[in-house]
Amino acid sequence: QVQLVESGGGLVQAGGSLRLSCAVSGHTFSVLNMAWFRQATGKEREFLCGIDYRGARTSPAGSVMGRFTISRDDAKNTIYLQMNSLKLEDTAVYYCAGTINPMFRDPSRYDYWGQGSQVTVSS
């Protein structure tokens, strides 16, 4: 059974930083294409950024470009989302997702999901 377990969310002041982690088990991590999404209350799930099994990154969403960075550590079966210069509008539940198929920004294309991690940015 494939499991994605997220950690690192919490409350942070605007302008601050957080790093989310997503540990993967039950699948050969090195063949998975991985991505981060988020979903704010009352909004659709939004693609943020992705990284393929070779380590190549997709272009991030415009809303996080220059502030958020995705990375992976195949030795730890883990991906990360480094979030800097956080804004109030970054408040959301953040999800990691994985697929063996080509990466898309459409969340329905992903096979595996983490449980979600709440990030709240305060003024």
C-alpha atoms as one frame of an Amber mdcrd trajectory, in Angstrom:
protein
   0.000   0.000   0.000   1.404   3.345  -1.039   1.494   5.975   1.680   2.438
   9.625   1.504   2.910  11.246   4.906   3.305  14.981   5.135   4.830  17.024
   7.917   6.029  20.544   8.599   2.873  22.635   8.386   1.799  25.130  10.994
   1.308  28.788  11.800   3.763  31.373  10.493   3.795  35.143  10.220   3.636
  36.835   6.865   7.107  37.092   5.381   8.286  33.975   7.158   9.316  30.550
   5.872   8.247  26.938   6.279   9.409  23.669   4.818   6.992  20.845   4.166
   8.113  17.240   3.838   6.374  14.283   2.225   7.694  10.813   2.947   6.685
   8.053   0.537   6.469   4.343   1.320   5.091   1.290  -0.422   6.272   2.242
  -3.898   9.545   2.549  -5.724  10.053   6.221  -5.057  12.654   6.709  -7.782
  10.077   6.136 -10.546   7.463   8.509  -9.181   6.774  11.955 -10.523   5.826
  14.125  -7.555   4.011  17.404  -7.050   2.646  19.788  -4.453  -0.896  21.131
  -4.501  -2.851  23.298  -2.128  -6.481  23.957  -1.452  -7.802  27.012   0.290
 -11.244  27.047   1.844 -13.898  27.344  -0.824 -11.427  27.056  -3.699 -10.337
  24.350  -6.086  -7.170  22.361  -5.554  -4.284  24.263  -7.133  -1.112  22.827
  -8.658   1.978  24.533  -7.232   5.039  22.762  -8.581   6.305  19.370  -9.636
   9.481  17.361  -9.931   9.864  14.308 -12.104  11.630  11.053 -11.317  14.866
  12.413 -12.818  14.780  15.521 -10.657  13.641  17.928 -13.349  11.294  20.617
 -12.069   8.207  21.934 -13.802   7.506  25.620 -14.052   5.812  26.585 -10.776
   2.446  28.275 -10.555   2.644  32.007 -11.005   1.282  32.556  -7.509   4.367
  30.944  -5.941   7.074  31.541  -8.526  10.270  32.802  -6.972   9.067  31.938
  -3.452   8.422  28.159  -3.351  10.883  25.442  -4.365  10.307  21.716  -4.691
  13.098  19.190  -4.190  13.490  15.466  -3.685  15.845  13.174  -1.825  15.672
   9.693  -3.304  17.810   8.289  -0.497  15.091   9.309   1.967  12.084   8.682
  -0.294  11.019  12.223   0.470  10.095  15.408  -1.320  10.166  18.868   0.147
   8.490  22.199  -0.418  10.517  25.161   0.752   8.194  28.142   1.154   9.663
  31.611   1.589   8.176  35.106   1.794   4.843  33.655   2.822   1.725  35.733
   2.267  -1.710  35.700   3.863  -3.111  34.222   0.647  -0.823  31.194   1.004
  -3.048  29.949   3.817  -4.370  26.552   2.711  -4.122  22.810   3.155  -1.065
  21.592   1.283  -0.953  18.168  -0.357   1.807  16.134  -1.915   0.882  13.832
  -4.763   2.576  11.204  -6.885   2.087   9.423 -10.174   3.934   7.083 -12.513
   2.271   8.819 -15.436   3.521  12.048 -16.988   3.022  15.018 -14.723   0.102
  17.314 -15.302  -1.342  20.225 -13.375  -4.703  18.433 -13.219  -5.031  16.781
  -9.800  -7.167  13.993 -11.249  -4.032  12.670 -12.991  -2.378  11.742  -9.707
  -2.632   8.297  -8.166  -1.332   8.884  -4.679  -2.020  11.657  -2.174  -0.843
  12.726   1.237  -3.295  13.480   4.014  -2.791  17.223   3.780  -0.940  19.656
   6.004  -2.439  22.942   7.179  -0.392  26.073   6.618  -1.742  29.259   8.154
  -0.101  32.611   7.508  -0.946  35.384   9.958  -0.445  39.127   9.734
